[in-house]
mmCIF file of C-alpha atoms in Angstrom:
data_model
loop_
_atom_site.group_PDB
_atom_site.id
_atom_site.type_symbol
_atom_site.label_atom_id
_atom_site.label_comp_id
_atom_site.label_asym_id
_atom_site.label_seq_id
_atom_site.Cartn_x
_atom_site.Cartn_y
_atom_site.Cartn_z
ATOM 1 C CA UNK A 6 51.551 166.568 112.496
ATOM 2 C CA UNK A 7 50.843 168.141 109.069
ATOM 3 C CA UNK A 8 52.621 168.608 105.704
ATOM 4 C CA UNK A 9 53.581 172.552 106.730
ATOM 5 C CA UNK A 10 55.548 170.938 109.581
ATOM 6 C CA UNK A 11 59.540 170.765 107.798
ATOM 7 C CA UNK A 12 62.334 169.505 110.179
ATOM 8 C CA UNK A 13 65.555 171.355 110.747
ATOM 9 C CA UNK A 14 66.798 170.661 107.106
ATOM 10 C CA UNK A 15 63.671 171.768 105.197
ATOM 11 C CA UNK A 16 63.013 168.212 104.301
ATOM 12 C CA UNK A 17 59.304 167.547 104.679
ATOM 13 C CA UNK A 18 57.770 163.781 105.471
ATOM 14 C CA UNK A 19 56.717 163.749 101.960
ATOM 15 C CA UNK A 20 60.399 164.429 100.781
ATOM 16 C CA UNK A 21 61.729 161.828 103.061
ATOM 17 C CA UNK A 22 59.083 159.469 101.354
ATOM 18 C CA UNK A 23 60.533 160.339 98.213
ATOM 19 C CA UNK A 24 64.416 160.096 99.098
ATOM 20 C CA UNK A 25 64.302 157.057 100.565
ATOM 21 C CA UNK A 26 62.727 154.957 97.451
ATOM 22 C CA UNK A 27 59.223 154.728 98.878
ATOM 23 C CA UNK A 28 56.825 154.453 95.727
ATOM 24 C CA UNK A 29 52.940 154.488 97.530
ATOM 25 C CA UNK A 30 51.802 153.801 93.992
ATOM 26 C CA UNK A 31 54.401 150.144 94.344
ATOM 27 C CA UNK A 32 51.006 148.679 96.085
ATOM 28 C CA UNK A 33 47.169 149.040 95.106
ATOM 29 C CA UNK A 34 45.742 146.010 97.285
ATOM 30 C CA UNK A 35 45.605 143.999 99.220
ATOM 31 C CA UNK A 36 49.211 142.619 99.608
ATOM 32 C CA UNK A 37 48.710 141.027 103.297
ATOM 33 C CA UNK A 38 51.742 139.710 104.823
ATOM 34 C CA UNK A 39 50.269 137.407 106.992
ATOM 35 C CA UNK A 40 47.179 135.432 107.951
ATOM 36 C CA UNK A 41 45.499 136.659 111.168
ATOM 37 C CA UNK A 42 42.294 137.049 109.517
ATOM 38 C CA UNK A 43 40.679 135.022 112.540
ATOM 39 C CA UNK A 44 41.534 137.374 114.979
ATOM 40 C CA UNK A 45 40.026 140.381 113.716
ATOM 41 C CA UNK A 46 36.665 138.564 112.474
ATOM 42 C CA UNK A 47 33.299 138.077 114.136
ATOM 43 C CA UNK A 48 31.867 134.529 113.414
ATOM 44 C CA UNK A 49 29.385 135.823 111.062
ATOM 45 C CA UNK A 50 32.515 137.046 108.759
ATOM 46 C CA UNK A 51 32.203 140.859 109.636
ATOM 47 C CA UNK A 52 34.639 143.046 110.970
ATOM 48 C CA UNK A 53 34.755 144.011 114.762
ATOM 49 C CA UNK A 54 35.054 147.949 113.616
ATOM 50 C CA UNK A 55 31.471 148.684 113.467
ATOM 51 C CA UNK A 56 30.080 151.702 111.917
ATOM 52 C CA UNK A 57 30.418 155.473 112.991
ATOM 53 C CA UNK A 58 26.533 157.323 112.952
ATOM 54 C CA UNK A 59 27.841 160.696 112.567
ATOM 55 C CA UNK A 60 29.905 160.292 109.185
ATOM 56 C CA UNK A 61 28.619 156.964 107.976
ATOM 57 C CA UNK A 62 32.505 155.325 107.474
ATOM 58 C CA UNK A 63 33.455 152.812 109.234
ATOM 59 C CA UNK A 64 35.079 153.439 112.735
ATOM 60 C CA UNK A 65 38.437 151.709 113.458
ATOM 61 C CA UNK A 66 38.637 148.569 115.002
ATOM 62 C CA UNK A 67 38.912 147.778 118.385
ATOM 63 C CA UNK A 68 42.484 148.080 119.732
ATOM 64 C CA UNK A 69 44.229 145.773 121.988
ATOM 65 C CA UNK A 70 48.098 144.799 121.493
ATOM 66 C CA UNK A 71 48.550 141.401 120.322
ATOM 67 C CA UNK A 72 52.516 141.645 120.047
ATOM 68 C CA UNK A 73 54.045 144.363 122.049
ATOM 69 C CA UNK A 74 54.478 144.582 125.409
ATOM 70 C CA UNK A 75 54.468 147.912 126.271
ATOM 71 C CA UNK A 76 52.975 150.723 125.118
ATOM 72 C CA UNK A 77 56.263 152.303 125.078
ATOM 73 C CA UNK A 78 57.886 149.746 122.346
ATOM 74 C CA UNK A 79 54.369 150.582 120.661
ATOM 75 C CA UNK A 80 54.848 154.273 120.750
ATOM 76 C CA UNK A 81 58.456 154.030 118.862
ATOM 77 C CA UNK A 82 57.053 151.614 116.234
ATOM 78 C CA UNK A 83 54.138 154.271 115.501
ATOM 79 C CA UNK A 84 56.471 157.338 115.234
ATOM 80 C CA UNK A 85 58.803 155.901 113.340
ATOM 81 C CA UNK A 86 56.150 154.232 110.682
ATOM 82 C CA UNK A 87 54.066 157.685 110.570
ATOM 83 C CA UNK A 88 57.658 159.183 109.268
ATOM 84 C CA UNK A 89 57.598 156.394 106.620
ATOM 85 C CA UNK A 90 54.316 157.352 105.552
ATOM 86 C CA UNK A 91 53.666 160.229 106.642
ATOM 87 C CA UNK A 92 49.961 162.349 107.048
ATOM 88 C CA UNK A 93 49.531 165.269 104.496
ATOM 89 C CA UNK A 94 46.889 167.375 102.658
ATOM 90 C CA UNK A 95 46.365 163.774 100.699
ATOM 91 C CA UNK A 96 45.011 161.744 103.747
ATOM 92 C CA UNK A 97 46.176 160.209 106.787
ATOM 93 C CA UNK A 98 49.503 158.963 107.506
ATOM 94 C CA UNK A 99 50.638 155.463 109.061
ATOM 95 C CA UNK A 100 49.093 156.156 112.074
ATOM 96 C CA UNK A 101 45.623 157.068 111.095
ATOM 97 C CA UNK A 102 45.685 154.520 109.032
ATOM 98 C CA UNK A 103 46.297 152.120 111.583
ATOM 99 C CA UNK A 104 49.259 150.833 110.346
ATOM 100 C CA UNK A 105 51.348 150.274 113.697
ATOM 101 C CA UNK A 106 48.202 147.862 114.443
ATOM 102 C CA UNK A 107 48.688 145.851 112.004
ATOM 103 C CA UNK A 108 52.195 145.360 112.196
ATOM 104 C CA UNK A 109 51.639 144.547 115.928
ATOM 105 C CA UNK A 110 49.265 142.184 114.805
ATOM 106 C CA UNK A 111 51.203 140.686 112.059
ATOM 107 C CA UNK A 112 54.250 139.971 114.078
ATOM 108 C CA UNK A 113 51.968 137.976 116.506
ATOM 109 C CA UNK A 114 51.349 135.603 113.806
ATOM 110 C CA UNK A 115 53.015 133.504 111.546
ATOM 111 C CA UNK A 116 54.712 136.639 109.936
ATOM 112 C CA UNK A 117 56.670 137.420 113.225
ATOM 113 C CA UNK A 118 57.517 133.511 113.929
ATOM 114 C CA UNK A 119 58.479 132.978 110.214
ATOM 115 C CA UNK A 120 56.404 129.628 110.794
ATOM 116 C CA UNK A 121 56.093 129.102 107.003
ATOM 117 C CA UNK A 122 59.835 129.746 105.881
ATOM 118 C CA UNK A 123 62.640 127.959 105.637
ATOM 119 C CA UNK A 124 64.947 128.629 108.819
ATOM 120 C CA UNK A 125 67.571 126.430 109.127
ATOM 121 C CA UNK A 126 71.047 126.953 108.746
ATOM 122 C CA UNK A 127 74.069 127.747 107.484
ATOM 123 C CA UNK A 128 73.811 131.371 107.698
ATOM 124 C CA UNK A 129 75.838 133.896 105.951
ATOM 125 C CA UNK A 130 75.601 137.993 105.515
ATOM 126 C CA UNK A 131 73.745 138.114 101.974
ATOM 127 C CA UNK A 132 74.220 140.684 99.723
ATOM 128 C CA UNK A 133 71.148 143.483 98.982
ATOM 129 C CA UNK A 134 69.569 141.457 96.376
ATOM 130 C CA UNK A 135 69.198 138.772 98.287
ATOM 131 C CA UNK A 136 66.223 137.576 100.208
ATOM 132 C CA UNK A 137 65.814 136.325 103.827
ATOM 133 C CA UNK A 138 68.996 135.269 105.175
ATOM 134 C CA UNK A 139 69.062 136.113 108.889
ATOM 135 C CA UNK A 140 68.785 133.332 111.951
ATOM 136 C CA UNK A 141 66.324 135.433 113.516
ATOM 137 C CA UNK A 142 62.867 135.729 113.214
ATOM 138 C CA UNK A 143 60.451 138.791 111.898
ATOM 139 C CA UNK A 144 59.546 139.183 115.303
ATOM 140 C CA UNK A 145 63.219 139.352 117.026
ATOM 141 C CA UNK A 146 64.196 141.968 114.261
ATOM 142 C CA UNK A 147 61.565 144.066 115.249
ATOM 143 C CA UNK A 148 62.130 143.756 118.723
ATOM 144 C CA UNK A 149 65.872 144.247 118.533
ATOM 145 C CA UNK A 150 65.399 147.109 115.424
ATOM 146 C CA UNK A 151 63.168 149.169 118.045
ATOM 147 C CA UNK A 152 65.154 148.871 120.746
ATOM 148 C CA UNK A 153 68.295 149.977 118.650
ATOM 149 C CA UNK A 154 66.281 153.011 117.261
ATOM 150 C CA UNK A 155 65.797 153.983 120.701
ATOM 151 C CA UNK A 156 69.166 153.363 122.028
ATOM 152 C CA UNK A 157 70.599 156.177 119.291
ATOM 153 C CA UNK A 158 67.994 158.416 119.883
ATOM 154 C CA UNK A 159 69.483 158.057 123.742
ATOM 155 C CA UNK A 160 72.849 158.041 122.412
ATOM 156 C CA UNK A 161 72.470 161.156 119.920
ATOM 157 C CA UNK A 162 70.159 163.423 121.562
ATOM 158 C CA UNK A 163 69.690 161.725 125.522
ATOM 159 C CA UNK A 164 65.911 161.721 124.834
ATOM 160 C CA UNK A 165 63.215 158.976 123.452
ATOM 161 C CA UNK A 166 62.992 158.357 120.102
ATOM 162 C CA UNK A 167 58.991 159.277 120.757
ATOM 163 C CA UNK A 168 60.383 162.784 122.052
ATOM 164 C CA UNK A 169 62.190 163.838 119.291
ATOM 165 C CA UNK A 170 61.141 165.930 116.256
ATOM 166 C CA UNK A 171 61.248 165.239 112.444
ATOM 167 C CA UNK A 172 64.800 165.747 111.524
ATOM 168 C CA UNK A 173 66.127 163.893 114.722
ATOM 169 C CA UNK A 174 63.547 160.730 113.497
ATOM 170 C CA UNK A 175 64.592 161.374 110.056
ATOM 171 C CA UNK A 176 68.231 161.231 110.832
ATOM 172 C CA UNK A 177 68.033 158.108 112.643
ATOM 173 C CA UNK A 178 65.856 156.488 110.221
ATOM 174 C CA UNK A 179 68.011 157.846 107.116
ATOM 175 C CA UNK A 180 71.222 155.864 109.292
ATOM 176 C CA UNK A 181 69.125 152.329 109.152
ATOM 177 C CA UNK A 182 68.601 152.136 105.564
ATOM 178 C CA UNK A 183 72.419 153.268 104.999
ATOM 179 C CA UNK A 184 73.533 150.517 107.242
ATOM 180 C CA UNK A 185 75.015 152.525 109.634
ATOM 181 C CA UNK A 186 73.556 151.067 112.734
ATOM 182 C CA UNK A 187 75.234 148.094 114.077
ATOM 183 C CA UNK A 188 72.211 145.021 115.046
ATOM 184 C CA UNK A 189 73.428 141.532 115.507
ATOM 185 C CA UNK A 190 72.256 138.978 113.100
ATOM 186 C CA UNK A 191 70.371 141.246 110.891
ATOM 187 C CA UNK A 192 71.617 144.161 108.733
ATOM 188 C CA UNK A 193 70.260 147.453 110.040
ATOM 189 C CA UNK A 194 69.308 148.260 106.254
ATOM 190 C CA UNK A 195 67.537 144.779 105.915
ATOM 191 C CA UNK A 196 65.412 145.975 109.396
ATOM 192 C CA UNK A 197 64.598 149.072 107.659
ATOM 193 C CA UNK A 198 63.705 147.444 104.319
ATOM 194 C CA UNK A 199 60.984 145.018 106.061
ATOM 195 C CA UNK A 200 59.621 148.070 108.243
ATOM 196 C CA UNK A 201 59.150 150.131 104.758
ATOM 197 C CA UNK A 202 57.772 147.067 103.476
ATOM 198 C CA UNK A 203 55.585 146.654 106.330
ATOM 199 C CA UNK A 204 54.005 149.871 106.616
ATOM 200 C CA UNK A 205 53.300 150.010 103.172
ATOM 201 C CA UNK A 206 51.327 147.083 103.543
ATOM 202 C CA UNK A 207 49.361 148.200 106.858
ATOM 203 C CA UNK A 208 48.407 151.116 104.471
ATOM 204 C CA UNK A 209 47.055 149.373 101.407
ATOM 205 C CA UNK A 210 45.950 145.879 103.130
ATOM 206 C CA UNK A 211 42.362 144.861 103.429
ATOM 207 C CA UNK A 212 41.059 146.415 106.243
ATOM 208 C CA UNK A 213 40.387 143.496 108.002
ATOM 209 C CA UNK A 214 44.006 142.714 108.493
ATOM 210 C CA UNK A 215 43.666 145.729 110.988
ATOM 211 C CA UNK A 216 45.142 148.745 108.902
ATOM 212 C CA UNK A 217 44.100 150.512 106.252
ATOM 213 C CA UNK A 218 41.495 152.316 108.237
ATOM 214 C CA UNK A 219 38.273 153.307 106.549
ATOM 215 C CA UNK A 220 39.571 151.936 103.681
ATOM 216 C CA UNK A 221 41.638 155.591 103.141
ATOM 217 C CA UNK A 222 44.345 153.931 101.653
ATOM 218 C CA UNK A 223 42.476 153.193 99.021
ATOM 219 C CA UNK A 224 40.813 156.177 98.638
ATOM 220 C CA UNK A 225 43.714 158.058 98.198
ATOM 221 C CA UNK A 226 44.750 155.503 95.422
ATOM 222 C CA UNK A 227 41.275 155.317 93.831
ATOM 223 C CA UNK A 228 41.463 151.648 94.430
ATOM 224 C CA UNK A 229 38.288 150.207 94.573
ATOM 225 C CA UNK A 230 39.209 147.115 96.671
ATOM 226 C CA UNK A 231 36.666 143.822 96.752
ATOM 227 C CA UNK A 232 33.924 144.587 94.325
ATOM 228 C CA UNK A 233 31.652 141.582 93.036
ATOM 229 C CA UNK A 234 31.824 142.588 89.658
ATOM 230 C CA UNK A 235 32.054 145.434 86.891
ATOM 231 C CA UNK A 236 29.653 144.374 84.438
ATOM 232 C CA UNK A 237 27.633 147.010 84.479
ATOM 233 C CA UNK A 238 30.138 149.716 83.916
ATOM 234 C CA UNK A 239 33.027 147.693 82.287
ATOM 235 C CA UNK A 240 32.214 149.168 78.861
ATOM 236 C CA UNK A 241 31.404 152.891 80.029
ATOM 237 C CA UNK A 242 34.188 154.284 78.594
ATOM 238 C CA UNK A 243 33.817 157.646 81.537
ATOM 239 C CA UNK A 244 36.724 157.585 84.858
ATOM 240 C CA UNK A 245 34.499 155.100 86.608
ATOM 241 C CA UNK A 246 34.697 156.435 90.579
ATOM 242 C CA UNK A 247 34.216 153.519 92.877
ATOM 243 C CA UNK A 248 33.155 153.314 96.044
ATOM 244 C CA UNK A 249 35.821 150.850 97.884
ATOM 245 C CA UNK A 250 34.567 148.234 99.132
ATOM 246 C CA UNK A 251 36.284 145.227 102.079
ATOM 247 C CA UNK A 252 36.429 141.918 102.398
ATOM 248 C CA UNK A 253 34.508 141.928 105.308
ATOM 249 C CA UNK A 254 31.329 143.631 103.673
ATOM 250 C CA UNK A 255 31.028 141.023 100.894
ATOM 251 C CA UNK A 256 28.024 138.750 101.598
ATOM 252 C CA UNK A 257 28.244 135.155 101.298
#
């Protein structure tokens, strides 16, 4: 979908950006919410993305589904991120930016299991400016956030959240970060809060976490990621225009 595409309302995936609080200026790095470096490295340190001939950039990295399922549970997850951050005449949205890959793989690692966080009890409702406070982990909110985003598209509009169009996404979206959805043991606004969270972070991580595709995320930023140094422009007093550069292709 493109930027000319409005939903029912006028309000365009940009807008929604704006109305719900989403800043894409609020991160310029790489912010990586969990460690699953291993899984998306060769032995020799590089990425397993390889290189495309025909425009030079880097092609995506090999997909496989590390989390989910289904590709069903997959397919919400992506349409629902790509309306979080959506594609436009700036770049490419969530989903060509890979985002829903790294949030699959995130949640497959100690993100999802909480496996470095306190998670014992007692637990009690805590109030929006408070952290984690929910029994369950990252992994069972997202399962149980999906399958509730589904369940009102069913309930509103008897289709799949995947089948309907901007507004009807919007709409349900809009409900989760006003706390109008009912989940059990999680506040719907708290699930929406760590999926805003997360795709921003699929779109501005290091590459090598699995999103941030091409490095696009940063291009659109002007970020220039992992360089080794800027000593030999660090007193040119032109807009310096950087090249961004990975993790992966720094050399030991």
């Amino acid at each position: 979908m493109t930027n000319d595409q409005k939903d029912q309302k006028g309000l365009s995936r940009r807008d929604f950006l704006k109305t719900t609080g989403i800043a894409t200026g609020a991160l310029v790095g790489g912010g990586v919410i969990g460690g699953l470096i291993g899984y998306n490295s060769k032995k020799d340190g590089k990425t397993t993305s390889g290189t495309n001939a025909e425009t030079g950039h880097e092609a995506p990295p090999a997909r496989g589904l590390m989390f989910f399922q289904n590709k069903y549970d997959f397919n919400v997850l992506s349409h629902a991120v790509e309306r979080i951050f959506p594609e436009d005449d700036l770049g490419p949205g969530a989903i060509g930016l890979g985002v829903p890959y790294f949030i699959d793989n995130q949640l497959a690692g100690n993100y999802g299991s909480n496996a470095r966080e306190y998670m014992q009890g007692p637990f009690f409702a805590g109030e929006a400016t408070q952290g984690y406070q929910s029994r369950l982990t990252r992994a069972e909110i997202f399962r149980q956030g999906i399958a509730k985003m589904e369940e009102e598209a069913q309930k509103r509009y008897q289709k799949g959240f995947a089948s309907l169009d901007a507004a009807q996404m919007d709409e349900i979206l809009t409900s989760f970060q006003k706390n109008d959805v009912e989940m059990k043991g999680v506040s719907s606004e708290f699930f929406f809060k760590m999926l805003r969270q997360a795709t921003l972070e699929g779109a501005y991580a290091d590459p090598i976490y699995s999103g941030n595709v091409n490095m696009d995320g940063w291009r659109m930023k002007g970020f220039p990621g992992h360089q080794m140094a800027y000593i030999n422009m660090i007193e040119d007093e032109k807009f310096q225009k950087i090249e961004p550069k990975s993790i992966s292709t720094m050399q030991h």
